[in-house]
Short mmCIF file of C-alpha atoms in Angstrom, two decimals:
data_model
loop_
_atom_site.label_atom_id
_atom_site.label_comp_id
_atom_site.label_asym_id
_atom_site.label_seq_id
_atom_site.Cartn_x
_atom_site.Cartn_y
_atom_site.Cartn_z
CA MET M 7 0.00 0.00 0.00
CA ALA M 8 1.32 3.45 -0.94
CA PRO M 9 2.24 5.73 1.96
CA ASN M 10 0.57 8.96 3.00
CA LEU M 11 3.02 11.44 1.46
CA GLU M 12 1.98 14.14 3.93
CA ASP M 13 3.01 11.95 6.88
CA ARG M 14 6.76 11.63 7.43
CA ASN M 15 6.31 8.51 9.57
CA SER M 16 4.24 6.84 6.86
CA VAL M 17 6.88 7.67 4.23
CA PHE M 18 9.66 6.43 6.52
CA GLU M 19 7.86 3.14 7.18
CA PHE M 20 7.23 2.51 3.47
CA VAL M 21 10.62 3.59 2.14
CA VAL M 22 13.05 2.62 4.91
CA ARG M 23 11.55 -0.08 7.11
CA GLN M 24 9.60 -2.00 4.48
CA GLY M 25 12.45 -1.66 1.98
CA ASN M 26 10.48 -0.16 -0.90
CA GLY M 27 13.11 2.54 -1.27
CA VAL M 28 12.79 5.80 -3.15
CA LYS M 29 12.13 3.77 -6.29
CA GLY M 30 9.03 2.28 -4.67
CA LEU M 31 7.92 5.79 -3.78
CA VAL M 32 8.38 6.97 -7.38
CA ASP M 33 6.69 3.85 -8.75
CA SER M 34 3.65 4.57 -6.56
CA GLY M 35 2.98 7.58 -8.76
CA LEU M 36 4.03 10.64 -6.77
CA SER M 37 4.06 14.01 -8.56
CA THR M 38 5.63 16.12 -5.82
CA VAL M 39 8.55 15.63 -3.47
CA PRO M 40 7.41 14.49 0.00
CA GLU M 41 8.35 16.85 2.82
CA ALA M 42 10.72 14.24 4.25
CA TYR M 43 12.98 14.72 1.20
CA VAL M 44 12.99 18.53 1.01
CA GLN M 45 16.49 19.71 1.83
CA PRO M 46 17.03 22.86 3.94
CA PRO M 47 17.90 25.77 1.62
CA GLU M 48 21.45 25.98 3.00
CA GLU M 49 22.13 22.39 1.88
CA ARG M 50 21.15 22.96 -1.74
CA ILE M 51 23.48 24.38 -4.38
CA ASP M 52 23.04 26.70 -7.32
CA LYS M 53 23.51 24.23 -10.16
CA GLU M 54 22.98 26.89 -12.82
CA ASN M 55 26.09 28.76 -11.73
CA ALA M 56 28.25 25.74 -11.02
CA ILE M 57 31.55 25.54 -12.90
CA LYS M 58 31.92 22.73 -15.41
CA TYR M 59 35.11 20.71 -15.01
CA ASP M 60 36.69 20.75 -18.45
CA LEU M 61 40.12 19.20 -18.01
CA PRO M 62 40.68 16.07 -20.14
CA PRO M 63 40.91 12.77 -18.28
CA ILE M 64 44.38 11.61 -17.25
CA ASP M 65 45.80 8.81 -19.40
CA LEU M 66 47.12 6.26 -16.92
CA SER M 67 48.76 4.13 -19.61
CA LYS M 68 51.57 6.69 -19.61
CA LEU M 69 52.48 5.71 -16.05
CA ASP M 70 53.89 2.47 -17.41
CA GLY M 71 57.61 2.91 -17.91
CA HIS M 72 59.73 5.99 -17.29
CA GLY M 73 60.48 9.25 -19.04
CA PRO M 74 58.74 12.56 -19.69
CA ASP M 75 55.29 11.02 -20.31
CA HIS M 76 55.37 9.23 -16.96
CA ASP M 77 56.52 12.35 -15.15
CA GLU M 78 53.88 14.54 -16.79
CA VAL M 79 51.04 12.18 -15.84
CA ALA M 80 52.40 11.88 -12.30
CA ASN M 81 52.43 15.68 -12.08
CA GLN M 82 48.83 15.84 -13.32
CA ILE M 83 47.75 13.42 -10.60
CA VAL M 84 49.60 15.35 -7.90
CA ARG M 85 48.10 18.67 -9.04
CA ALA M 86 44.64 17.15 -8.88
CA VAL M 87 44.99 15.66 -5.40
CA GLU M 88 46.54 18.87 -4.06
CA THR M 89 43.73 21.08 -5.32
CA LEU M 90 40.32 19.62 -6.18
CA GLY M 91 40.75 16.10 -4.79
CA PHE M 92 38.93 14.72 -7.84
CA PHE M 93 40.08 13.73 -11.31
CA GLN M 94 39.06 11.44 -14.15
CA VAL M 95 41.18 8.68 -15.69
CA VAL M 96 41.19 6.65 -18.90
CA ASN M 97 43.25 3.61 -19.89
CA HIS M 98 42.73 2.55 -16.29
CA GLY M 99 42.81 -1.19 -16.84
CA VAL M 100 39.10 -1.84 -16.32
CA PRO M 101 37.63 -3.35 -19.52
CA LEU M 102 35.25 -0.93 -21.24
CA HIS M 103 32.65 -3.63 -21.86
CA LEU M 104 32.62 -4.24 -18.09
CA LEU M 105 31.83 -0.58 -17.39
CA GLU M 106 28.79 -0.81 -19.66
CA SER M 107 27.70 -4.13 -18.14
CA LEU M 108 27.92 -2.67 -14.63
CA LYS M 109 25.58 0.20 -15.53
CA VAL M 110 23.08 -2.17 -17.16
CA SER M 111 23.24 -4.54 -14.19
CA ALA M 112 22.71 -1.70 -11.71
CA HIS M 113 19.52 -0.63 -13.50
CA TYR M 114 18.42 -4.27 -13.62
CA PHE M 115 19.05 -4.89 -9.92
CA PHE M 116 17.01 -1.87 -8.83
CA SER M 117 14.20 -2.84 -11.20
CA LEU M 118 13.73 -6.10 -9.26
CA PRO M 119 10.64 -6.45 -7.06
CA PRO M 120 11.01 -4.76 -3.65
CA GLN M 121 10.87 -8.07 -1.82
CA ARG M 122 13.95 -9.32 -3.70
CA LYS M 123 16.00 -6.32 -2.53
CA ALA M 124 14.49 -6.11 0.94
CA VAL M 125 16.02 -9.47 1.92
CA TYR M 126 19.27 -7.50 2.33
CA LEU M 127 17.86 -4.87 4.72
CA ALA M 128 20.26 -4.53 7.65
CA ASP M 129 17.94 -6.20 10.20
CA VAL M 130 17.32 -9.30 8.08
CA SER M 131 20.23 -9.62 5.65
CA PRO M 132 21.55 -13.18 5.52
CA SER M 133 25.10 -11.79 5.66
CA PRO M 134 26.76 -8.84 7.41
CA LEU M 135 28.70 -8.37 4.16
CA VAL M 136 25.61 -7.15 2.26
CA LYS M 137 23.26 -4.30 3.07
CA TYR M 138 20.40 -2.84 1.06
CA GLY M 139 19.16 0.57 2.08
CA THR M 140 18.18 4.10 1.22
CA SER M 141 19.51 7.58 2.02
CA TYR M 142 22.53 7.52 4.41
CA ILE M 143 21.43 7.26 8.04
CA PRO M 144 17.67 7.88 7.71
CA GLU M 145 17.12 7.90 11.47
CA LYS M 146 19.46 10.88 11.95
CA GLU M 147 18.98 13.02 8.84
CA LYS M 148 17.07 16.29 8.67
CA ALA M 149 16.07 15.40 5.12
CA LEU M 150 16.32 12.02 3.43
CA GLY M 151 18.56 11.46 0.41
CA TRP M 152 16.91 10.61 -2.92
CA LYS M 153 18.76 7.33 -3.48
CA ASP M 154 18.66 3.58 -2.92
CA TYR M 155 21.77 1.42 -2.68
CA ILE M 156 23.17 -2.06 -2.25
CA LEU M 157 26.47 -2.13 -0.34
CA MET M 158 28.89 -5.04 -0.23
CA GLN M 159 31.99 -5.57 1.89
CA TYR M 160 34.81 -7.51 0.30
CA THR M 161 36.69 -10.04 2.40
CA ASN M 162 37.69 -12.64 -0.18
CA ASP M 163 36.39 -14.03 -3.46
CA ASP M 164 34.81 -17.12 -1.91
CA GLU M 165 32.73 -15.16 0.59
CA ALA M 166 31.72 -12.66 -2.08
CA LEU M 167 30.52 -15.43 -4.37
CA GLN M 168 28.65 -17.01 -1.49
CA HIS M 169 26.96 -13.93 -0.03
CA TRP M 170 26.77 -11.10 -2.59
CA PRO M 171 23.55 -10.87 -4.66
CA GLN M 172 23.47 -13.45 -7.44
CA GLU M 173 22.52 -10.86 -10.08
CA ILE M 174 25.61 -8.67 -9.67
CA LYS M 175 28.37 -10.54 -7.81
CA GLU M 176 30.44 -11.75 -10.77
CA LEU M 177 30.55 -8.33 -12.43
CA LEU M 178 31.44 -6.54 -9.21
CA LEU M 179 34.25 -8.96 -8.46
CA GLU M 180 35.70 -8.41 -11.94
CA TYR M 181 35.39 -4.64 -11.45
CA LEU M 182 37.29 -4.87 -8.16
CA ARG M 183 40.02 -7.13 -9.52
CA SER M 184 40.61 -5.06 -12.65
CA SER M 185 40.80 -1.74 -10.78
CA THR M 186 43.24 -2.81 -8.04
CA GLY M 187 46.36 -2.30 -10.18
CA MET M 188 45.25 1.25 -10.97
CA VAL M 189 44.74 2.07 -7.30
CA LYS M 190 48.22 0.79 -6.43
CA LYS M 191 49.75 2.99 -9.15
CA LEU M 192 47.91 6.02 -7.83
CA LEU M 193 49.22 5.37 -4.33
CA GLN M 194 52.77 4.94 -5.61
CA VAL M 195 52.55 8.33 -7.33
CA THR M 196 50.86 10.22 -4.50
CA LEU M 197 52.99 8.76 -1.71
CA GLY M 198 56.13 9.07 -3.83
CA ASN M 199 55.47 12.77 -4.17
CA LEU M 200 55.51 12.98 -0.36
CA GLY M 201 58.98 11.44 -0.24
CA VAL M 202 57.80 7.91 0.56
CA LYS M 203 58.57 4.86 -1.52
CA PRO M 204 55.76 2.51 -0.50
CA ASP M 205 56.48 -1.19 -0.53
CA ASP M 206 53.81 -3.80 -1.22
CA SER M 207 53.03 -4.31 2.45
CA MET M 208 52.40 -0.60 3.03
CA ILE M 209 50.10 -0.39 0.01
CA ASP M 210 48.27 -3.55 1.07
CA VAL M 211 47.55 -1.98 4.47
CA LEU M 212 46.24 1.26 2.95
CA ILE M 213 43.92 -0.59 0.55
CA GLY M 214 43.18 -3.49 2.89
CA LYS M 215 39.44 -2.82 3.31
CA LYS M 216 37.16 -2.55 0.26
CA MET M 217 33.48 -1.85 -0.06
CA LEU M 218 31.54 -1.77 -3.32
CA SER M 219 28.15 -0.24 -3.93
CA MET M 220 25.58 0.12 -6.64
CA ILE M 221 23.56 3.30 -6.17
CA PHE M 222 20.28 4.18 -7.85
CA TYR M 223 18.94 7.74 -8.04
CA PRO M 224 15.33 7.61 -9.32
CA ILE M 225 13.74 10.34 -11.40
CA CYS M 226 12.74 13.17 -9.09
CA PRO M 227 9.70 15.43 -9.69
CA ASN M 228 11.54 18.47 -8.31
CA PRO M 229 15.33 18.12 -8.28
CA ASP M 230 15.83 21.65 -6.96
CA LEU M 231 14.41 20.59 -3.58
CA THR M 232 16.34 17.36 -3.13
CA LEU M 233 19.78 15.79 -3.08
CA GLY M 234 20.77 12.24 -3.92
CA VAL M 235 23.62 12.46 -1.41
CA GLY M 236 24.31 15.41 0.87
CA ARG M 237 27.61 17.22 1.44
CA HIS M 238 30.37 14.86 2.53
CA SER M 239 33.88 13.62 1.91
CA ASP M 240 34.75 9.93 1.59
CA ILE M 241 36.48 8.44 4.61
CA GLY M 242 38.94 6.05 2.98
CA THR M 243 42.12 6.31 0.94
CA PHE M 244 40.70 6.59 -2.58
CA THR M 245 37.28 6.11 -4.15
CA VAL M 246 36.95 4.72 -7.66
CA LEU M 247 33.65 5.77 -9.23
CA LEU M 248 31.83 4.71 -12.36
CA GLN M 249 29.08 7.20 -13.16
CA ASP M 250 26.62 6.91 -16.01
CA GLU M 251 25.73 9.44 -18.70
CA VAL M 252 23.19 11.34 -16.61
CA GLY M 253 25.67 13.07 -14.32
CA GLY M 254 24.95 15.00 -11.15
CA LEU M 255 28.23 14.86 -9.22
CA TYR M 256 29.40 18.23 -7.84
CA VAL M 257 32.60 19.00 -5.92
CA LYS M 258 33.23 21.98 -3.65
CA ILE M 259 36.40 23.96 -4.23
CA GLU M 260 38.28 24.13 -0.93
CA GLN M 261 40.71 26.93 -1.78
CA ASP M 262 41.17 29.41 -4.61
CA THR M 263 42.64 27.57 -7.59
CA GLY M 264 42.66 27.65 -11.36
CA TYR M 265 39.34 25.80 -11.24
CA GLY M 266 37.54 28.57 -9.37
CA LYS M 267 37.18 30.34 -6.04
CA LYS M 268 36.90 28.82 -2.59
CA GLY M 269 33.33 27.69 -1.96
CA ASP M 270 32.38 27.38 -5.62
CA TRP M 271 30.83 24.12 -6.82
CA ILE M 272 32.15 22.35 -9.88
CA LEU M 273 30.30 19.76 -11.96
CA ILE M 274 32.25 16.57 -12.75
CA PRO M 275 30.65 15.68 -16.09
CA PRO M 276 30.33 12.10 -17.32
CA THR M 277 33.19 11.26 -19.68
CA PRO M 278 32.98 8.21 -21.98
CA ASN M 279 35.21 5.30 -20.88
CA ALA M 280 36.49 7.22 -17.84
CA LEU M 281 36.46 6.50 -14.13
CA VAL M 282 36.32 9.22 -11.49
CA ILE M 283 38.91 9.10 -8.71
CA ASN M 284 38.58 11.04 -5.52
CA VAL M 285 40.84 11.50 -2.53
CA GLY M 286 39.55 10.16 0.78
CA ASP M 287 40.09 11.57 4.25
CA MET M 288 42.89 9.12 5.03
CA LEU M 289 45.05 10.41 2.20
CA GLN M 290 44.48 13.96 3.41
CA ILE M 291 45.60 12.92 6.90
CA LEU M 292 48.60 10.90 5.70
CA SER M 293 49.73 13.93 3.70
CA ASN M 294 49.26 16.23 6.73
CA GLY M 295 46.70 18.22 4.76
CA LYS M 296 48.73 18.60 1.56
CA TYR M 297 46.21 16.46 -0.35
CA LYS M 298 42.51 17.32 -0.22
CA SER M 299 39.62 14.97 0.33
CA ALA M 300 36.93 16.76 -1.61
CA GLU M 301 33.55 17.69 -0.26
CA HIS M 302 30.95 16.59 -2.80
CA ILE M 303 27.24 16.04 -3.35
CA VAL M 304 25.02 14.27 -5.87
CA CYS M 305 22.04 16.10 -7.38
CA THR M 306 18.94 14.48 -8.85
CA SER M 307 17.27 14.66 -12.26
CA SER M 308 13.67 15.13 -13.38
CA THR M 309 14.27 13.40 -16.72
CA ASN M 310 16.43 10.34 -16.07
CA SER M 311 17.22 7.91 -13.29
CA ARG M 312 20.93 7.66 -12.58
CA VAL M 313 23.23 4.88 -11.43
CA SER M 314 26.77 4.92 -10.10
CA VAL M 315 29.11 2.17 -8.96
CA PRO M 316 31.77 3.23 -6.44
CA ILE M 317 34.56 1.18 -4.89
CA PHE M 318 35.57 2.57 -1.52
CA ILE M 319 39.24 1.79 -0.91
CA MET M 320 40.16 2.04 2.78
CA PRO M 321 42.89 1.01 5.19
CA ARG M 322 42.46 -2.13 7.24
CA GLU M 323 40.32 -1.41 10.28
CA THR M 324 43.17 -2.06 12.73
CA THR M 325 45.58 0.30 10.95
CA LYS M 326 47.09 3.17 12.92
CA ILE M 327 46.76 6.32 10.84
CA ALA M 328 48.75 9.53 11.28
CA PRO M 329 50.57 12.02 9.08
CA LEU M 330 53.60 10.39 7.47
CA PRO M 331 56.83 11.13 9.39
CA GLN M 332 58.55 12.35 6.22
CA VAL M 333 55.85 14.98 5.74
CA VAL M 334 55.77 16.06 9.39
CA GLU M 335 59.54 16.48 9.38
CA LYS M 336 59.28 18.76 6.37
CA ASP M 337 56.24 20.68 7.68
CA GLY M 338 57.58 21.01 11.20
CA ILE M 339 54.25 20.15 12.83
CA ALA M 340 51.56 17.47 12.61
CA VAL M 341 48.06 18.72 11.86
CA TYR M 342 46.41 15.41 12.74
CA LYS M 343 46.78 12.99 15.64
CA GLU M 344 47.32 9.24 15.43
CA PHE M 345 44.23 7.02 15.66
CA VAL M 346 43.02 3.56 14.71
CA TYR M 347 41.03 3.58 11.50
CA VAL M 348 38.05 1.66 12.86
CA ASP M 349 37.52 4.41 15.46
CA TYR M 350 37.29 6.96 12.67
CA MET M 351 34.81 4.76 10.80
CA ASN M 352 32.63 4.31 13.85
CA LYS M 353 32.56 8.05 14.49
CA VAL M 354 31.54 8.83 10.90
CA PHE M 355 28.91 6.11 10.62
CA ALA M 356 27.24 7.26 13.84
CA ASN M 357 26.34 10.69 12.46
CA ALA M 358 24.50 12.27 9.54
CA LEU M 359 26.55 13.70 6.68
CA ASP M 360 27.96 17.15 7.39
CA GLY M 361 30.54 18.23 4.84
CA LYS M 362 34.09 17.49 6.04
CA LYS M 363 33.26 17.63 9.75
CA SER M 364 34.45 14.01 10.05
CA LEU M 365 38.05 15.24 9.85
CA ASP M 366 37.59 17.10 13.15
CA PHE M 367 37.95 13.73 14.87
CA ALA M 368 41.60 13.59 13.80
CA LYS M 369 42.60 17.26 14.04
CA ILE M 370 45.03 18.37 16.72
CA SER M 371 43.52 21.33 18.51
CA PRO M 372 45.75 24.40 18.74
CA ALA M 373 47.37 24.75 22.16
#
C-alpha cells in the first residue's frame, strides 16, 4: 500500500523499514517531493552557476615505464589531489565492456521487485557483508537522500561469491580485480610525491578494506528541492567511481585555484570510458593536509534515473593512521593525531553527513 506522502512517519515506514526505497515511492505515482525529502535551503546548491570541469581525463597508460610522459602524468595526478581532490582517468585497466555491463546490471538490480531487494535490509540480511538501504542514516537526517543502494563488503572471493547478490556478484568482483592495479599505481605516485617509496606491504595496508556499492537515483519530480547524497567527503584512501551518462556529481572547491574560487561548486561531467577518482580523508591525513579529500554532493534529475558504482578503498580497520613522518619532518608540525582507522569509521557512521566535519575527529587542537 502506498504511503501517505503528507506523513513523514508513513513515508519512513514505506521507504526505509519496508524496503520499498525511493524507487518504490516513485513507482507509486508521486508528482511532488514528500516533505521528508525537502532539503534545507542551505544544503542545496546553485547548479545553474556551477563551474563545469573541463580538463581532459588523465591517461594512466603513460604511467607504465619511465620518461617525460610518466613524469607529466604523475604531475597531473599530484596537481589534482593537491587542489580539487577529484580527477578522471582513462586507460585505467578496467575493460570498457565491463563498465557498460555494470551500468546495465545496476539498473536491472534496482528494477527487481522490492521483496527481492528487501532481503538484504540490515535487520534481516543473511550476511553482514551485504546491506540494502536508502539515504545515508535515515534515522538521523534532517532530510532524506533521494537514493537507494546495495552495499557489499569484500573479504575474499569465496565469501563474495557465497553472499553477494546473485545478479551482480560476478561483475562486481571483476570490477574490483581489474581496478586494483590502478589504485596501487595512484598510491605509488601520490605517496612518492611525499617522499615515501611505498612497498607492497604498506600499500596492502592502505587498501586493505574494500566496499563496493551500486547506487540508484530515481527520477525526481523536483530536483531543486532534493539531493541524492548530501555534502560529505569519503572516509577512505581513494574512491573509484563509475558514473553513467546522466551526471549530477558536484565538488566543492576548498581553496582558490585555477578551477575557481573557494566555496564554488564544480560539476564533474560524465566522460565516456572514464572513471572518477577522488581523494579520501585518510590520504588527506597521511599527507598532513597537503592532499585534499573533496567535499561533494550528488544532485537528482527530473528526466532520467541515474546509477553509479563506487569502490571505496580504505585502510584495514586495525591500521594506525597519522601524518607520514617524512611529511611532518618537512612541515615542522603534525596537523592530525594518530588514531586507529576503525575508530574513525565508527565516528563517521554514527552521524549524519555534514561536509568534512568528520576530519575534526583527527585534528590536533591548537594549544
